[in-house]
Structures are given as C-alpha cells and as structure tokens.
GROMACS .gro file of N, CA and C in nm:
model
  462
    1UNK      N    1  -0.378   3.419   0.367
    1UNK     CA    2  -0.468   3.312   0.405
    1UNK      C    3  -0.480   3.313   0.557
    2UNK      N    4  -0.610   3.312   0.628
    2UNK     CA    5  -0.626   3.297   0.757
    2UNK      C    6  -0.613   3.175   0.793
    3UNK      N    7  -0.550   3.192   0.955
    3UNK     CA    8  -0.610   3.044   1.016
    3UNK      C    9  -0.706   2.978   1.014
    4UNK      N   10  -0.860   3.007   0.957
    4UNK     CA   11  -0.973   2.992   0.951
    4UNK      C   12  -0.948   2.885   0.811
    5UNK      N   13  -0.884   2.970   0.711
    5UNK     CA   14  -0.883   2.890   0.560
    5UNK      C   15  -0.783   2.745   0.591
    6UNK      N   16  -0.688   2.791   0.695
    6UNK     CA   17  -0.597   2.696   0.689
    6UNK      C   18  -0.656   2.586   0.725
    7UNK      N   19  -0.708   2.606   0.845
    7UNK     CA   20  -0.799   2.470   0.921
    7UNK      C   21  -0.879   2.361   0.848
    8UNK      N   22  -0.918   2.476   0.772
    8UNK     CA   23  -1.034   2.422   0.645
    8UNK      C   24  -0.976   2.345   0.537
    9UNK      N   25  -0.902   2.380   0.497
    9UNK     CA   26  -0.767   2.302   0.402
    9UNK      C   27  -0.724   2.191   0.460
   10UNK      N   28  -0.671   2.187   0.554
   10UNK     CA   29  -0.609   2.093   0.641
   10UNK      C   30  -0.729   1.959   0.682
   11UNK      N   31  -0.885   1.968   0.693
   11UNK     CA   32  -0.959   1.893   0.713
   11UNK      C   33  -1.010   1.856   0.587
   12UNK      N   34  -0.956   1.917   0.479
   12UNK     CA   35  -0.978   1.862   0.363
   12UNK      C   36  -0.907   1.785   0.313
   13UNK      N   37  -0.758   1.815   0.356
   13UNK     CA   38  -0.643   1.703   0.343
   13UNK      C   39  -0.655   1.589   0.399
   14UNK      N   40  -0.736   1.592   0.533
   14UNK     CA   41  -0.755   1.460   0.619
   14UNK      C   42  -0.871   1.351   0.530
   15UNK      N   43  -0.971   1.441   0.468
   15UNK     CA   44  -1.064   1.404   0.406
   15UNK      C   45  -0.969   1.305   0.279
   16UNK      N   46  -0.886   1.381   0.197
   16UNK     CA   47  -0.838   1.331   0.097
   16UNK      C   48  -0.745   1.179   0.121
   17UNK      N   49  -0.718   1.205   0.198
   17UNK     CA   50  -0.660   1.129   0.246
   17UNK      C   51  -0.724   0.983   0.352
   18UNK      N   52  -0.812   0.990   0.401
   18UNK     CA   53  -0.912   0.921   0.397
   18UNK      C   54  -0.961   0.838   0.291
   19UNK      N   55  -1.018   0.923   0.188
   19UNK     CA   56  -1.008   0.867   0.078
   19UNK      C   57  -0.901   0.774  -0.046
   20UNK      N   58  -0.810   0.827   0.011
   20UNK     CA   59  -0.694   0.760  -0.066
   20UNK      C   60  -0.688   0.616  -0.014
   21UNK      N   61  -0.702   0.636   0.099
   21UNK     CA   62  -0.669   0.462   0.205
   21UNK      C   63  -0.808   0.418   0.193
   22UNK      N   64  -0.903   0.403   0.147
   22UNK     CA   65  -0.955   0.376   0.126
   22UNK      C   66  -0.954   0.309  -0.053
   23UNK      N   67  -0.979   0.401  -0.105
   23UNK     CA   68  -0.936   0.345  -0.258
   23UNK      C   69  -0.800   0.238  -0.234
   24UNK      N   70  -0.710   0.270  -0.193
   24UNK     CA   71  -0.557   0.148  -0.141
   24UNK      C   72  -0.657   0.009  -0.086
   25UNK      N   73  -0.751   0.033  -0.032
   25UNK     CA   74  -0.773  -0.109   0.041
   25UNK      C   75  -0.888  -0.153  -0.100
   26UNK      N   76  -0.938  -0.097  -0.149
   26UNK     CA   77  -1.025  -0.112  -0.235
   26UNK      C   78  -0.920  -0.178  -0.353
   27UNK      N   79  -0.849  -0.114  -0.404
   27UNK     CA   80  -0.727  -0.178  -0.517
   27UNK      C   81  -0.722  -0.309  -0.486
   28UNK      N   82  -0.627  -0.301  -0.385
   28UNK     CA   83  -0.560  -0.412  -0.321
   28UNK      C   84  -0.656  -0.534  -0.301
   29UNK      N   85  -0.802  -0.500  -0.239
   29UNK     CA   86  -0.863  -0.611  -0.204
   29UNK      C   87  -0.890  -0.684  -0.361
   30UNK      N   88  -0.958  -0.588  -0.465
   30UNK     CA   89  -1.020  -0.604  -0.576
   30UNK      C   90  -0.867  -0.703  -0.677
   31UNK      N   91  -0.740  -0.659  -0.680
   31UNK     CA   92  -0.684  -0.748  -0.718
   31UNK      C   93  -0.658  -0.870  -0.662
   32UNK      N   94  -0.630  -0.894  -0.508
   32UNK     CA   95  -0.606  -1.048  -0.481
   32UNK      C   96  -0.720  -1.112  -0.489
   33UNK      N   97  -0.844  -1.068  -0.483
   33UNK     CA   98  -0.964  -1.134  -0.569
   33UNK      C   99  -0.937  -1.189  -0.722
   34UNK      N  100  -0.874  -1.082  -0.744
   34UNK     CA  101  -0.863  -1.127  -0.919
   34UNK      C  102  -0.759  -1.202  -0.917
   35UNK      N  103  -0.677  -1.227  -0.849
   35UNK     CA  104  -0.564  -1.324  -0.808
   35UNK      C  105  -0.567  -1.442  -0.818
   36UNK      N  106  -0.694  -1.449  -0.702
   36UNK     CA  107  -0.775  -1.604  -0.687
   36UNK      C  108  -0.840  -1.680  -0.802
   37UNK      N  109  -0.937  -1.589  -0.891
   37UNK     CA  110  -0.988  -1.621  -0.968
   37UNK      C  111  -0.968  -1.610  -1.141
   38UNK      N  112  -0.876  -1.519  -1.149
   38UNK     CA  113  -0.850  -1.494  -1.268
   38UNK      C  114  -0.664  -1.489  -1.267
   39UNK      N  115  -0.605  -1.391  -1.236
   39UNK     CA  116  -0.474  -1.364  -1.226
   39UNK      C  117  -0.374  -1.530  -1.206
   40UNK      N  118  -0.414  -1.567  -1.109
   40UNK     CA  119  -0.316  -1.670  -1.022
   40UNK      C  120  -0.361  -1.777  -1.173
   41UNK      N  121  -0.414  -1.788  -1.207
   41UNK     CA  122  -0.384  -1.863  -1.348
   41UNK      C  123  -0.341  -1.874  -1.474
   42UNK      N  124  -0.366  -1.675  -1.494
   42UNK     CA  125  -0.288  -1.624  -1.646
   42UNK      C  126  -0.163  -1.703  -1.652
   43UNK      N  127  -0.144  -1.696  -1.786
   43UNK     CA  128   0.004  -1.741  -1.788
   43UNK      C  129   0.082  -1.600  -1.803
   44UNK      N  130   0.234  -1.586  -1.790
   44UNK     CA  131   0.337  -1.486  -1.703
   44UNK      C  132   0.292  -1.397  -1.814
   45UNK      N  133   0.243  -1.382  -1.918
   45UNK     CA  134   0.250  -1.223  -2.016
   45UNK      C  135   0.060  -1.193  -1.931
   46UNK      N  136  -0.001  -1.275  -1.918
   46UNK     CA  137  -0.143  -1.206  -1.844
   46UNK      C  138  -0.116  -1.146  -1.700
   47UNK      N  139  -0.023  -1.248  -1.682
   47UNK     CA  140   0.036  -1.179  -1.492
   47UNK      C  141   0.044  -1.071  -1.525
   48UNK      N  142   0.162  -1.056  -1.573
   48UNK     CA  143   0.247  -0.916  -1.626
   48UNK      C  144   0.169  -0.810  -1.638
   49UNK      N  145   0.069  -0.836  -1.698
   49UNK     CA  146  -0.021  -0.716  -1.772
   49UNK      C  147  -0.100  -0.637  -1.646
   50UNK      N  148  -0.146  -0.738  -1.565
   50UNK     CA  149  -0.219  -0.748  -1.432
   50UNK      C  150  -0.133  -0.659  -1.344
   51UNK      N  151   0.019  -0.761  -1.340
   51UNK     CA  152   0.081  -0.634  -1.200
   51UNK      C  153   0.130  -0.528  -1.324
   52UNK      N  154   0.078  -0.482  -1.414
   52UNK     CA  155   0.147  -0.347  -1.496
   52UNK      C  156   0.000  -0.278  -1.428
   53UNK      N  157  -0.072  -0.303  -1.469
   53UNK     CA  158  -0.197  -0.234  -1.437
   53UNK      C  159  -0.218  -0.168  -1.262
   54UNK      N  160  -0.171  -0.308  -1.217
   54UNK     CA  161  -0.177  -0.258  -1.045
   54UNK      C  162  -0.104  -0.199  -1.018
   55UNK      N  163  -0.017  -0.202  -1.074
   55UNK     CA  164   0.102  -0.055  -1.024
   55UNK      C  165   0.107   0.060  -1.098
   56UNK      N  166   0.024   0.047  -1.214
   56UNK     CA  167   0.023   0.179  -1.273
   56UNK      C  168  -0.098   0.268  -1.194
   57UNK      N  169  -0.192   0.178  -1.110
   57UNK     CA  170  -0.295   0.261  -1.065
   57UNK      C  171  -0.269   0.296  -0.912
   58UNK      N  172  -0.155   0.199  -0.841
   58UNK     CA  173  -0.101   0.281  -0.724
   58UNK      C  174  -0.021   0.364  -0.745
   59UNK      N  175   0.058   0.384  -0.831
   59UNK     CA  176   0.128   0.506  -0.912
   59UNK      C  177   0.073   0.632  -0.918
   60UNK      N  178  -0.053   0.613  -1.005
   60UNK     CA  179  -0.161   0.790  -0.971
   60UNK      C  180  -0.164   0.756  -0.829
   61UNK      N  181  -0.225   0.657  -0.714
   61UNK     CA  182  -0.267   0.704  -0.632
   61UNK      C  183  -0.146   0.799  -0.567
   62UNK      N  184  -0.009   0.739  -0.526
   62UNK     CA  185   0.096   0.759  -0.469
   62UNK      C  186   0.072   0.912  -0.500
   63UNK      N  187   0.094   0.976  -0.681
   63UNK     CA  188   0.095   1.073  -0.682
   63UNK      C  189   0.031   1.152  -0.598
   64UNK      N  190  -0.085   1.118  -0.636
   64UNK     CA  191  -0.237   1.241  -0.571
   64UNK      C  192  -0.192   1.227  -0.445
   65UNK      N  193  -0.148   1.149  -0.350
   65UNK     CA  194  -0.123   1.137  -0.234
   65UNK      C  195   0.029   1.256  -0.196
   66UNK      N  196   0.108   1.241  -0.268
   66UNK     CA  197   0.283   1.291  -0.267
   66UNK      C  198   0.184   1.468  -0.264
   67UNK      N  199   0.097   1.471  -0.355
   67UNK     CA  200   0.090   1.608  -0.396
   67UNK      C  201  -0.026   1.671  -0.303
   68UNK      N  202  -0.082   1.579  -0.252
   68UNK     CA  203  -0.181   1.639  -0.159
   68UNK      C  204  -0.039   1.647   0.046
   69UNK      N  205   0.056   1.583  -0.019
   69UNK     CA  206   0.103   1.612   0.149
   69UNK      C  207   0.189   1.714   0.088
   70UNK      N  208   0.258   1.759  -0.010
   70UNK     CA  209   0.305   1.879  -0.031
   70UNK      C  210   0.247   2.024  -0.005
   71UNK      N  211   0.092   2.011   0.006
   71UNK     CA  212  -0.005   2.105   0.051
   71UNK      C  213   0.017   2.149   0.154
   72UNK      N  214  -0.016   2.001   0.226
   72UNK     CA  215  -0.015   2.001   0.367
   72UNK      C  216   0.083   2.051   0.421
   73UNK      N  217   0.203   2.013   0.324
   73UNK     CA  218   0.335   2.116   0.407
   73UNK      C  219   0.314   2.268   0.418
   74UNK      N  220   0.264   2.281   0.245
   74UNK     CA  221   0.290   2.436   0.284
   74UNK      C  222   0.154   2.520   0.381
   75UNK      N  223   0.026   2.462   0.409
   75UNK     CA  224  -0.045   2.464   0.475
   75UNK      C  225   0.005   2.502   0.640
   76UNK      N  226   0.097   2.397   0.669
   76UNK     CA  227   0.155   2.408   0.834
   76UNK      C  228   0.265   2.514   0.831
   77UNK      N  229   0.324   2.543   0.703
   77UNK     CA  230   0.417   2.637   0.691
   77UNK      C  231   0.345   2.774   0.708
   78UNK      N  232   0.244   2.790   0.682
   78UNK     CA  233   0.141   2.913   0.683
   78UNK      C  234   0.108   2.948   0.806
   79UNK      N  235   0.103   2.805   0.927
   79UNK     CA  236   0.025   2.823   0.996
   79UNK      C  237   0.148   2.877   1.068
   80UNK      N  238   0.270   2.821   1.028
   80UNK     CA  239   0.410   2.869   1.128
   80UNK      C  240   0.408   3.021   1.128
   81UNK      N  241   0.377   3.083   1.007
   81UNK     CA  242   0.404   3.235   1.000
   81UNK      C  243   0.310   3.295   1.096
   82UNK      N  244   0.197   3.237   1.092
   82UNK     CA  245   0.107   3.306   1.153
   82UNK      C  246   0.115   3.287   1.306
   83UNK      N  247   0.222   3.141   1.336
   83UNK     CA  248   0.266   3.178   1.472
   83UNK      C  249   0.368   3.228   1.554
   84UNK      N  250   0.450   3.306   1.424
   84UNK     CA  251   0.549   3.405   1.467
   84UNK      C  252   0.516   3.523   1.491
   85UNK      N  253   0.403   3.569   1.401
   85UNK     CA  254   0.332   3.652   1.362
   85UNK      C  255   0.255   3.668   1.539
   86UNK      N  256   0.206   3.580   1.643
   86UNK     CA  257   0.140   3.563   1.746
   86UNK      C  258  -0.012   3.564   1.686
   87UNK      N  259  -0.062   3.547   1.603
   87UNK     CA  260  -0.162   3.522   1.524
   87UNK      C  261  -0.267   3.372   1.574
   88UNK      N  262  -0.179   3.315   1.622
   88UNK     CA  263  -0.233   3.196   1.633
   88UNK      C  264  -0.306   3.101   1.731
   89UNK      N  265  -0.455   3.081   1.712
   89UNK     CA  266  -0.549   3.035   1.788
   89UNK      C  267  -0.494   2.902   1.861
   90UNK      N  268  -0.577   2.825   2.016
   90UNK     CA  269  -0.552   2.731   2.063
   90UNK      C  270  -0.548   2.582   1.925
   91UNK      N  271  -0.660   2.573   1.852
   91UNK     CA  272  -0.685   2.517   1.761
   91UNK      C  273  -0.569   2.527   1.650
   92UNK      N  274  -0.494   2.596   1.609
   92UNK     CA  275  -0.372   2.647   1.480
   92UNK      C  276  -0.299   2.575   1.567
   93UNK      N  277  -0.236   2.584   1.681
   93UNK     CA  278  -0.137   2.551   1.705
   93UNK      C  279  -0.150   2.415   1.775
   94UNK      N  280  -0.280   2.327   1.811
   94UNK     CA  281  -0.275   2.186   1.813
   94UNK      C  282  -0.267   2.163   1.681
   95UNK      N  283  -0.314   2.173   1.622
   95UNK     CA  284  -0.256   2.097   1.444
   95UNK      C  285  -0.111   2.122   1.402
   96UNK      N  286  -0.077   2.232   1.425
   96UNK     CA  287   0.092   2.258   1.459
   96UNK      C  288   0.156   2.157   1.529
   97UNK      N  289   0.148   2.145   1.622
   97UNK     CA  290   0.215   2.023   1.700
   97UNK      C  291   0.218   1.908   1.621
   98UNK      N  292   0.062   1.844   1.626
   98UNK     CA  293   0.028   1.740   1.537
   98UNK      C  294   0.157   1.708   1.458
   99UNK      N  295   0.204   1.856   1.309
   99UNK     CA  296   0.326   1.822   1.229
   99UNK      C  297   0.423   1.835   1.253
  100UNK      N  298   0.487   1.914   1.376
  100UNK     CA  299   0.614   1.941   1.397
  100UNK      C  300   0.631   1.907   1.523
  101UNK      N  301   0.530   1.884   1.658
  101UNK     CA  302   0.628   1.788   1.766
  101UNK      C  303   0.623   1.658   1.722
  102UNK      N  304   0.720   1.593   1.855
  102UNK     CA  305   0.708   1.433   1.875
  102UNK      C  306   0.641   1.362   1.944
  103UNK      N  307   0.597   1.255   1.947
  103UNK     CA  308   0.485   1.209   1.998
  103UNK      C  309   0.519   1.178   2.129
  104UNK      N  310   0.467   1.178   2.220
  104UNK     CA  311   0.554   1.139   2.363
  104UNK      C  312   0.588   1.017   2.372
  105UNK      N  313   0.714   0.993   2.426
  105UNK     CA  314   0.759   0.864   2.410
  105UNK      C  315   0.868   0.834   2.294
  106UNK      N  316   0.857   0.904   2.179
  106UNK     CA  317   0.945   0.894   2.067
  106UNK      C  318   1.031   1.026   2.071
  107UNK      N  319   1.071   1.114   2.174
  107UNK     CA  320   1.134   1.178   2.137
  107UNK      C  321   1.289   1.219   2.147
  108UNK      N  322   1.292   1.060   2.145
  108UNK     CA  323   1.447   0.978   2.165
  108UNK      C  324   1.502   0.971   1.994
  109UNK      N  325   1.403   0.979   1.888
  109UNK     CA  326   1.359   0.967   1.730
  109UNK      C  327   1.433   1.151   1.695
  110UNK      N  328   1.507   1.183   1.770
  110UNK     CA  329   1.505   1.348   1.712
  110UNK      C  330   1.648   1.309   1.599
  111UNK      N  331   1.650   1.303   1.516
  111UNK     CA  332   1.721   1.256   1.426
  111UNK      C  333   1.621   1.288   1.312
  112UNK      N  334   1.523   1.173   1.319
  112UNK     CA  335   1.407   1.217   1.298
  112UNK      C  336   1.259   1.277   1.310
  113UNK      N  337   1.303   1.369   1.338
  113UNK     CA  338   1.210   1.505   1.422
  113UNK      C  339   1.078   1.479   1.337
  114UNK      N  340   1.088   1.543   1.206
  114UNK     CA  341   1.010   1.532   1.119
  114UNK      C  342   0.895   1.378   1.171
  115UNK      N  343   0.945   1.273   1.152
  115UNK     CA  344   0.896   1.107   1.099
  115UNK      C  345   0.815   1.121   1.255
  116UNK      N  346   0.877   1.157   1.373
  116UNK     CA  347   0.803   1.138   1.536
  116UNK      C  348   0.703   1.239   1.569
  117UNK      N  349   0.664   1.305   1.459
  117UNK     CA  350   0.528   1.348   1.497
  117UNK      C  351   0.437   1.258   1.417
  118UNK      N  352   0.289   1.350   1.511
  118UNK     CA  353   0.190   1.273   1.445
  118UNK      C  354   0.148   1.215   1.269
  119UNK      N  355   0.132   1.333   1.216
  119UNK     CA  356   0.154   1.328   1.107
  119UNK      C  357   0.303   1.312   1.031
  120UNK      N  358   0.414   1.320   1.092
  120UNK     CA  359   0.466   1.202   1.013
  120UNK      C  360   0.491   1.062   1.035
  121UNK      N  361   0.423   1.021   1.171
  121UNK     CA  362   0.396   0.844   1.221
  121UNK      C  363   0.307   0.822   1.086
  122UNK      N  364   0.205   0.901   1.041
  122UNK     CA  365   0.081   0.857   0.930
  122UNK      C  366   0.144   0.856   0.797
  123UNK      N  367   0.240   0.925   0.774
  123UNK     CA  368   0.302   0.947   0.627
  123UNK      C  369   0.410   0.816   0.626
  124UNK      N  370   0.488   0.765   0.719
  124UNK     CA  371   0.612   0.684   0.744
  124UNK      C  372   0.452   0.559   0.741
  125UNK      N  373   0.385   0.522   0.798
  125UNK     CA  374   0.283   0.398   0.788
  125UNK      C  375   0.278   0.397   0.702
  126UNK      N  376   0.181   0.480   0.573
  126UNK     CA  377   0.161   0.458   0.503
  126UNK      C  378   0.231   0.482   0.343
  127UNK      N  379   0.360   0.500   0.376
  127UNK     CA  380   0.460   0.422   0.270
  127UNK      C  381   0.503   0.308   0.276
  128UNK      N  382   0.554   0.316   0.429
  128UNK     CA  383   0.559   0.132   0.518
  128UNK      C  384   0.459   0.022   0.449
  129UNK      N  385   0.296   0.076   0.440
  129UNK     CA  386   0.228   0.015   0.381
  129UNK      C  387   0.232  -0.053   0.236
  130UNK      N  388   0.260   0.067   0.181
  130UNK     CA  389   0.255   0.045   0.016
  130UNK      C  390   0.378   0.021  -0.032
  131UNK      N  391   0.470  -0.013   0.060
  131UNK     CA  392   0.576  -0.105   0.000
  131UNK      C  393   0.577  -0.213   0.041
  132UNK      N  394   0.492  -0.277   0.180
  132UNK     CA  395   0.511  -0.399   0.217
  132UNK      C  396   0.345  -0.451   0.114
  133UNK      N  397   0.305  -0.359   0.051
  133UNK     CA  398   0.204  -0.443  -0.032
  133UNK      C  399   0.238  -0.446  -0.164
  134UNK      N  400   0.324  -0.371  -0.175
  134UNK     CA  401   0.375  -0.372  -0.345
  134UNK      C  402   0.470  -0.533  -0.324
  135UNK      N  403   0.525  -0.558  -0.213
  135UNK     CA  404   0.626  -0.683  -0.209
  135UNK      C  405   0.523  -0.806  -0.219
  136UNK      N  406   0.421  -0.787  -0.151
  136UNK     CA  407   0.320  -0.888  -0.125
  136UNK      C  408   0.240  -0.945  -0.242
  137UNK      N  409   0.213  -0.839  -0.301
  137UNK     CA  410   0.118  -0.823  -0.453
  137UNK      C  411   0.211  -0.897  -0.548
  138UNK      N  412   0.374  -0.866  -0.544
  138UNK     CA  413   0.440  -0.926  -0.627
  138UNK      C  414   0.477  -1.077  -0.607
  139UNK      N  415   0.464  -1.086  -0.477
  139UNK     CA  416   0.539  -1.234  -0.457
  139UNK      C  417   0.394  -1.311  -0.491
  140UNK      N  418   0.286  -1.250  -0.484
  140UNK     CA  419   0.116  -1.356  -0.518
  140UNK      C  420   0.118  -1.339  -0.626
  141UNK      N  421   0.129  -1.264  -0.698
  141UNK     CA  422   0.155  -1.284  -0.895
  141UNK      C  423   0.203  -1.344  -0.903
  142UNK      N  424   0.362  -1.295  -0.892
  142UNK     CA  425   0.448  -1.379  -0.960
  142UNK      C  426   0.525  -1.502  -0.914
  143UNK      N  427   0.506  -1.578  -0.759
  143UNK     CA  428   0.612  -1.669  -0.708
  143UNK      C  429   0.511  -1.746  -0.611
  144UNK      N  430   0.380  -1.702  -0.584
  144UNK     CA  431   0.300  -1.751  -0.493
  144UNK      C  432   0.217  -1.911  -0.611
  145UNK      N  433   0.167  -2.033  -0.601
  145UNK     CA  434   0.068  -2.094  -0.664
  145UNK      C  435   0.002  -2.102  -0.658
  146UNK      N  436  -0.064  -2.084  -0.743
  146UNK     CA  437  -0.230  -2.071  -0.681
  146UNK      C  438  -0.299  -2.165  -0.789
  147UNK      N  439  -0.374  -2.264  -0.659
  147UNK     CA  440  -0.455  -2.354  -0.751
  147UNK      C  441  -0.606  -2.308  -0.727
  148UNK      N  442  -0.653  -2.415  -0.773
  148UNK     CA  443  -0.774  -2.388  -0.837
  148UNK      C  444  -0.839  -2.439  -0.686
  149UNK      N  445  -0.949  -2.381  -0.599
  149UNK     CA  446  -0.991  -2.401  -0.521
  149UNK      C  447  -1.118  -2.483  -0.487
  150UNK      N  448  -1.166  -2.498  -0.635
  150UNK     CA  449  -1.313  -2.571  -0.695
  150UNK      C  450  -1.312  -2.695  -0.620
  151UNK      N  451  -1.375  -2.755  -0.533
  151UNK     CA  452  -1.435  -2.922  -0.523
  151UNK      C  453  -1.400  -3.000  -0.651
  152UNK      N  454  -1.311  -3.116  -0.698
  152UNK     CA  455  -1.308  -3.180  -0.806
  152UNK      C  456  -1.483  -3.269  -0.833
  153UNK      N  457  -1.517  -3.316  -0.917
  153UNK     CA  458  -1.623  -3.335  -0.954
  153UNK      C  459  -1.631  -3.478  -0.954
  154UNK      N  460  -1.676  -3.508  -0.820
  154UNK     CA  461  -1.677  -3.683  -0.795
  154UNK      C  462  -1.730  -3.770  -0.847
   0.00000   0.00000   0.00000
C-alpha cells in the first residue's frame, strides 16, 4: 500500500468518524427529547426498555467506531514502515506525528505517550464523552423527575 492509499484511508477515517459524532449527538439529542415527552413518564419497565434501546444503539456505534480506529492503527503502522523504509513524504509524516507525537505542552503526559498526541487527545475525548453521557442519560431515566411541562388549564 502507498502513501498515496494511506492518506486516502486515513481521510476516510476522519470522514467516518465525523460521522459517528455526529450520529452520537443525533442519538443523544433525539432521546432526551423523548425523555421530555415520552420517556420521563413511562413507568420503570418503559424506562428500561428506552435506556435498553439507547445503549444498545451506542453499542453498534462504539463498535463501528473501536473498529474503524483499529484501521487507523494499522494505517499509521504502514505509514511507520514506509518511514523506515525513507519512503516518506512531508504530508505521511505530518499525519505521523498527528498519532505518535505529543502535543506541545503535554509532553510531561509521556507515561502516556500514546493518549498526548493528537489523535489520541480525540480518542481519550471521545470516550470521556460517551461515558459522561452514558452517566447522564442514566441519571435522566432513571433518578432525574420529570414533570409534565404543559400550562395547567385555568
């Protein structure tokens, strides 16, 4: 595989991924809507059913997400050969950095080498994310009250 294919792969991963956070805000918004209006009133077996559903569909996403950065690994791993190899364009090796340096300023983080680059500041967010919304989603199902927001009828 050339640096050419790799690049191309790699802006397809950005693409996918794009997309994923997108569908995440789309989920997320579309259930605390249903929260408001439907959910926050079921009684606990309709809750239930509700956060079974919402987590079964951040579940595929997580996947498609886990399996699209496994790419990406072996993608930058390709691009490594090709920069032992001296193979490798100005462009290969800024996206190189991107996954394997640290961001300036964090490279006090070498413990976690990996997490202080760019792309893994984006991978560490956005698990950060989807666990501080999986906590959030659960405490508005199941522990948050939610009344009825209607004007009473004077």
């Amino acid at each position: 595989m050339s640096e050419a294919d790799v690049v191309a792969q790699l802006v397809s991963f950005t693409d996918i991924l794009l997309a994923g956070v997108s569908v995440y805000f789309t989920i997320v918004s579309a259930y605390v809507a249903g929260l408001n209006y439907f959910v926050g009133r079921a009684n606990w077996a309709g809750r239930l059913a509700a956060f079974f559903f919402f987590s079964f569909v951040m579940g595929v996403l997580i996947v498609v997400l886990v399996g699209a950065r496994r790419t990406q690994l072996g993608l930058i791993a390709r691009l490594q050969e090709l920069q032992a190899a001296g193979d490798l364009t100005a462009a290969g090796r800024a996206i190189l950095n991107n996954a394997t340096q640290s961001v300036p300023g964090l490279e006090s983080l070498h413990i976690w080498r990996e997490s202080a680059s760019i792309d893994g500041l984006v991978v560490s967010g956005l698990w950060g994310g989807f666990a501080l919304t999986y906590v959030g989603v659960f405490a508005l199902t199941f522990l948050f009250r939610w009344r009825d927001a209607r004007p009473a009828n004077g």
